[in-house]
Short mmCIF file of C-alpha atoms and ligand atoms in Angstrom, two decimals:
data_model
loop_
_atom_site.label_atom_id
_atom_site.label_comp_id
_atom_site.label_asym_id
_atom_site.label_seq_id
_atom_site.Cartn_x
_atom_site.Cartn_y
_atom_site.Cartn_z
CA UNK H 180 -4.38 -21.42 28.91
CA UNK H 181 -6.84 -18.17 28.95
CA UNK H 182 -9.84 -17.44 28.33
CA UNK H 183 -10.42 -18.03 24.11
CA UNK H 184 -10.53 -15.10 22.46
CA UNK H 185 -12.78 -14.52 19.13
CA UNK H 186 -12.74 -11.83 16.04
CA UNK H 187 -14.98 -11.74 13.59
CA UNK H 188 -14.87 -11.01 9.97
CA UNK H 189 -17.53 -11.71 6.84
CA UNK H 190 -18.46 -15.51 7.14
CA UNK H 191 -15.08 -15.99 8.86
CA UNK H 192 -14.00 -16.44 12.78
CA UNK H 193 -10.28 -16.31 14.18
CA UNK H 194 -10.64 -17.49 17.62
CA UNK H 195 -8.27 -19.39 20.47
CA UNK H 196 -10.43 -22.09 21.31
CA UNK H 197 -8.96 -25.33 21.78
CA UNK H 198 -12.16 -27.13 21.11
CA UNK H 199 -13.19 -25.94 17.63
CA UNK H 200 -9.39 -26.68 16.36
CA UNK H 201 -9.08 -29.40 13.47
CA UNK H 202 -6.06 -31.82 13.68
CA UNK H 203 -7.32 -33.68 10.90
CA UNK H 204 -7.44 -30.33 8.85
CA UNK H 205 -4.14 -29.46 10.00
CA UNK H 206 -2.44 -32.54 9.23
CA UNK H 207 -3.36 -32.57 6.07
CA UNK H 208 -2.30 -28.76 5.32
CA UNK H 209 1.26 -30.07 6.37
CA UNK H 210 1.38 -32.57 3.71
CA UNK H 211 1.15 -28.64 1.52
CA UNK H 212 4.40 -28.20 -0.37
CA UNK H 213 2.99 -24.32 0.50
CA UNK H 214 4.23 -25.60 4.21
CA UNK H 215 7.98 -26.17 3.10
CA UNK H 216 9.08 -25.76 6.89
CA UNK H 217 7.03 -28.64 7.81
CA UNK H 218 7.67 -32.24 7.82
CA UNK H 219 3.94 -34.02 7.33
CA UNK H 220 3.34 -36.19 11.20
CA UNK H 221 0.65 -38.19 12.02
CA UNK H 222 -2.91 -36.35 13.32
CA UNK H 223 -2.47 -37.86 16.60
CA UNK H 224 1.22 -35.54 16.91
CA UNK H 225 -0.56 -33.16 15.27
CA UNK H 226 -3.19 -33.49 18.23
CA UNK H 227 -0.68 -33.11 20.85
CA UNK H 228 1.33 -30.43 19.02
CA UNK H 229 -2.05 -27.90 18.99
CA UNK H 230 -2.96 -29.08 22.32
CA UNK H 231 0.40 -27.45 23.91
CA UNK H 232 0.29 -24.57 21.71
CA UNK H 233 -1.67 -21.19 22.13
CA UNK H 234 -3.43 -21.66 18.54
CA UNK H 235 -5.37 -19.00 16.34
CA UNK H 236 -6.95 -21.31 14.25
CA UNK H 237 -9.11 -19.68 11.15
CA UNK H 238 -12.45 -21.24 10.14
CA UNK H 239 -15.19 -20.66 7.68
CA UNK H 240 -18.24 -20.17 9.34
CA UNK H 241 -21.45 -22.11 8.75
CA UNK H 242 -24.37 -19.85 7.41
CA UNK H 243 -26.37 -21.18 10.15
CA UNK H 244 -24.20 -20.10 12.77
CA UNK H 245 -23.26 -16.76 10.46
CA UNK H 246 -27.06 -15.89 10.83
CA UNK H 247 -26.85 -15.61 14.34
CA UNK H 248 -23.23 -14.61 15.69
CA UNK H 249 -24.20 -11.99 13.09
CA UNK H 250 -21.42 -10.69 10.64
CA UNK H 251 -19.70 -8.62 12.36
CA UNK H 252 -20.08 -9.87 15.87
CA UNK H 253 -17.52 -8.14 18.46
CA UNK H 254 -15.23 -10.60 20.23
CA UNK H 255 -16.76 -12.83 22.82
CA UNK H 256 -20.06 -11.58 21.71
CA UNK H 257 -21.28 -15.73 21.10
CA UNK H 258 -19.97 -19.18 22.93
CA UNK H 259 -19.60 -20.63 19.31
CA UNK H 260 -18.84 -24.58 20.00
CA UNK H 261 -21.86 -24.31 22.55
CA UNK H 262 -23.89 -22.68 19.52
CA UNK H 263 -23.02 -25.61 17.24
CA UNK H 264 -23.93 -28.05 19.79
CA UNK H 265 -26.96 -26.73 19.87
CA UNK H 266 -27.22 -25.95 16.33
CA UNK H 267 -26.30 -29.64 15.83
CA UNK H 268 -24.98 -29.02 12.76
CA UNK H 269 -21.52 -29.36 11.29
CA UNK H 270 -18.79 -27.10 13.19
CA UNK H 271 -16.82 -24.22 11.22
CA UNK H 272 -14.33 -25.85 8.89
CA UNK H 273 -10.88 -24.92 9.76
CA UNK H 274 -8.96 -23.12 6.95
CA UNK H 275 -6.14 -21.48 8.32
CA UNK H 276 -3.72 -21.29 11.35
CA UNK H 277 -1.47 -19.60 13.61
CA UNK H 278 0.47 -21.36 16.41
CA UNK H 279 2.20 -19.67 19.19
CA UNK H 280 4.44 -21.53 21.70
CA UNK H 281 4.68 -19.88 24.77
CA UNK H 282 4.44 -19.45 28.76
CA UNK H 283 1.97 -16.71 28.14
CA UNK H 284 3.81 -14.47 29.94
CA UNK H 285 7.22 -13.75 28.75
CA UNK H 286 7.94 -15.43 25.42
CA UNK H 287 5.85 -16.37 22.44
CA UNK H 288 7.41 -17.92 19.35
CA UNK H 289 5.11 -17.67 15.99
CA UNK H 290 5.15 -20.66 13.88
CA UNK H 291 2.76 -23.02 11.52
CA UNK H 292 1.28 -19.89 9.84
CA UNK H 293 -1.05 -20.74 7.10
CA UNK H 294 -4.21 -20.06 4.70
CA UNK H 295 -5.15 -22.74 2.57
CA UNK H 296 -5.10 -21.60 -1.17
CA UNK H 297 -8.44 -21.13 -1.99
CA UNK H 298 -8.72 -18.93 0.32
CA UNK H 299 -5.40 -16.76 0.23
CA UNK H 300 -5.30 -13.01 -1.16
CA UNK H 301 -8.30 -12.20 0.48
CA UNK H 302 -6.68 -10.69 3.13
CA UNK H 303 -7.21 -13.24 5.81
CA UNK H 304 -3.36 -13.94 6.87
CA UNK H 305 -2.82 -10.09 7.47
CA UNK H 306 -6.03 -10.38 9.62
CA UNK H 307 -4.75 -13.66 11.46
CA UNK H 308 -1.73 -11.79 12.87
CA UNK H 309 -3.35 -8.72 13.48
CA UNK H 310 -5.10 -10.98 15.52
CA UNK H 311 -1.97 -12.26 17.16
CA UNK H 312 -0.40 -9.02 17.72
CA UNK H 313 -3.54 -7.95 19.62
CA UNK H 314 -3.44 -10.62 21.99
CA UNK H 315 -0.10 -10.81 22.32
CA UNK H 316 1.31 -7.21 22.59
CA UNK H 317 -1.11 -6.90 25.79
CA UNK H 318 0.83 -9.16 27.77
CA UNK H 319 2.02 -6.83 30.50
CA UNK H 320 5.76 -8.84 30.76
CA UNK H 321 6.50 -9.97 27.01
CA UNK H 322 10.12 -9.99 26.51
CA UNK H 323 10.26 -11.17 22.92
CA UNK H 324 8.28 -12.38 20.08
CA UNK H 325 10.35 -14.74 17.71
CA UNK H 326 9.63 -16.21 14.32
CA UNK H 327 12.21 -17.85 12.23
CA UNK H 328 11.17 -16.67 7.99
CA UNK H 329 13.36 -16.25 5.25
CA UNK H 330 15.11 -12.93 5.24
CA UNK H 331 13.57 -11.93 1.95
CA UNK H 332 10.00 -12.62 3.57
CA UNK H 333 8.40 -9.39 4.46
CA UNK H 334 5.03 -10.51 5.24
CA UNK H 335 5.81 -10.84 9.43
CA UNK H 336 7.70 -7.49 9.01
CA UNK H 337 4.72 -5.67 7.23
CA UNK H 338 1.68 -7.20 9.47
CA UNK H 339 3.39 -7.98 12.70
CA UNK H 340 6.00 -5.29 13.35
CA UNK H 341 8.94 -7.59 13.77
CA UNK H 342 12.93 -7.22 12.84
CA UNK H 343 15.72 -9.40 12.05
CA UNK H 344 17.31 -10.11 14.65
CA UNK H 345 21.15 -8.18 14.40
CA UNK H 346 23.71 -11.36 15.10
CA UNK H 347 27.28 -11.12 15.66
CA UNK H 348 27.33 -7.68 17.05
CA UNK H 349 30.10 -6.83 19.16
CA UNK H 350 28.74 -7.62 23.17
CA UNK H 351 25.27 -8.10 21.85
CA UNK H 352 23.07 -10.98 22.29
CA UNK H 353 22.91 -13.55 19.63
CA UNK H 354 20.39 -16.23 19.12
CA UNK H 355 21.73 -20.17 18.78
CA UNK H 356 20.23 -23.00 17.49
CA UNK H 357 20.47 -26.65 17.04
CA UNK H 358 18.51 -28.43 14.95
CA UNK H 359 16.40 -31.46 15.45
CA UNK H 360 14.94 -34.73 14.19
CA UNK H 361 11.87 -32.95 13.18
CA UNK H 362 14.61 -30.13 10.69
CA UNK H 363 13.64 -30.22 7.11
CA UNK H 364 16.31 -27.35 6.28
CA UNK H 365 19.56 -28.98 5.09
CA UNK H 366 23.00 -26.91 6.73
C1 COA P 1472 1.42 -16.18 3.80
C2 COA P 1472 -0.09 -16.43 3.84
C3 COA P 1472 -0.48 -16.87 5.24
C4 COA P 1472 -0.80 -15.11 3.52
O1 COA P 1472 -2.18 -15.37 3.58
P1 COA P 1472 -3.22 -14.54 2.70
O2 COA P 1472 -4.58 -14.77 3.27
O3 COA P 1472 -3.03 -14.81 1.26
O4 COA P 1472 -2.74 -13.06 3.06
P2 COA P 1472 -3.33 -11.67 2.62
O5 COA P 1472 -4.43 -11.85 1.61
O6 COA P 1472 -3.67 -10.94 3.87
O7 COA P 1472 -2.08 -11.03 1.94
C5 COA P 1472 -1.03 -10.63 2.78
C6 COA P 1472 0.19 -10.16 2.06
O8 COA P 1472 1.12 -11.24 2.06
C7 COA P 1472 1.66 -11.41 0.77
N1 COA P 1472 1.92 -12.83 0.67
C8 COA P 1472 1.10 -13.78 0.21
N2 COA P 1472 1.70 -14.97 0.28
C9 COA P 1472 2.93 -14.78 0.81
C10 COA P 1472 4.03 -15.62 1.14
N3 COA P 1472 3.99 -16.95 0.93
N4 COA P 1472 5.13 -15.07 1.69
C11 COA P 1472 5.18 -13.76 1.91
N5 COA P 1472 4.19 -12.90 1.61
C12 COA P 1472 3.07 -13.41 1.07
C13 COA P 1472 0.59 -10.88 -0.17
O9 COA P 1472 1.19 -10.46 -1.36
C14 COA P 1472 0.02 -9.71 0.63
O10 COA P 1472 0.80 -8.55 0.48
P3 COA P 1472 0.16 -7.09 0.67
O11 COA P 1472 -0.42 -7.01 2.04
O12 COA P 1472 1.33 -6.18 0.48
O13 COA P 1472 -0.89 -6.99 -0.39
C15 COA P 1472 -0.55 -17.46 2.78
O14 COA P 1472 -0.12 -17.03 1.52
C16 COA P 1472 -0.04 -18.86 3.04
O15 COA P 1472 -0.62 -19.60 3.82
N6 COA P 1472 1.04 -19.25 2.34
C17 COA P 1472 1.56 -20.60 2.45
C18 COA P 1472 2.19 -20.82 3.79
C19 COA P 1472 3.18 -19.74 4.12
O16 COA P 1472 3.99 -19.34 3.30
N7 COA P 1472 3.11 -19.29 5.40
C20 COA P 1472 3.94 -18.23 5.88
C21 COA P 1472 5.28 -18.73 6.15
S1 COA P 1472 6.43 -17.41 6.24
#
């Protein structure tokens, strides 16, 4: 994986660090009705699952550590999990994520996009993908970002640019899919 990556906003960080990511936070944010598409697993698959993902996790940020990455601190301005080390205080608490699977290079497939509730409508999940479509979009040989949403879900289409994909036409590509033991969607 790269380099992490870190955006500010307010008291909140997006960043791409596998360290500060929260299994235990994101395990129980599956167990969310709000996270139809997901079937609640264990932390320790949840471990694994983050840990061979490219993840934008979203955290609340500690005063302490607010006071000195400073508000509005550009990206990579601050090594935050060395500042709470040394801080020795509690970490950022995990409160929203973004999971991409991918080579980095050529494909990237969105998934596991969340706020929790009490913080939703504040405008955090537009700035999560705007995050993602920053990073993302730079990669010099992308061929194709993919999501799988509902087709009366706008929110990827407003904040991230994509389209439904156009199956059956005539010679054109089509996407297939099988599902798996994992599938919570009935046929
Ligand atoms: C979707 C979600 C990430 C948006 O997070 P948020 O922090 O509330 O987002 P914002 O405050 O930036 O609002 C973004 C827009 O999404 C809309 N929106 C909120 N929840 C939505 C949802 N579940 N589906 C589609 N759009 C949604 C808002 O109305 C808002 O529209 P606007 O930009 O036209 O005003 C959040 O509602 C969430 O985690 N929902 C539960 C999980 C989920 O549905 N994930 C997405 C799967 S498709």
């Amino acid at each position: 994986m790269s380099t992490p990556t870190e955006w500010y906003r307010d008291q909140y960080l997006v960043s791409t660090s596998p360290s500060l990511l929260q299994p235990a936070a994101v395990s129980e944010a599956f167990k969310s009705d709000s996270m139809y598409w997901a079937k609640p697993i264990g932390e320790a698959l949840v471990k694994k699952m983050l840990e061979k993902s490219l993840c934008f996790g979203l955290y609340e940020l500690p005063s302490s550590t607010l006071s000195i990455a400073g508000p509005q601190a550009p990206a990579q301005s601050v090594d935050l999990p060395l500042l709470i080390v040394f801080l020795g205080k509690s970490g950022p608490r995990q409160i929203g994520l973004a999971r991409i699977i991918t080579d980095e290079v050529t494909f990237a497939y969105l998934t596991d996009v969340y706020v929790l509730e009490e913080f939703q409508k504040k405008g955090l999940g537009t700035w999560l993908i705007e995050c993602v479509e920053v990073h993302v979009m730079k990669w010099p040989d992308l061929r194709q970002i993919m999501l799988i949403a509902s087709h009366k879900n706008k929110f990827y289409e407003d904040k991230l640019g994509v389209k439904p994909f156009p199956q059956g036409v005539d010679n054109g590509p089509s996407i297939f899919t099988r599902k798996g033991l994992g599938s919570v969607f009935l046929d």
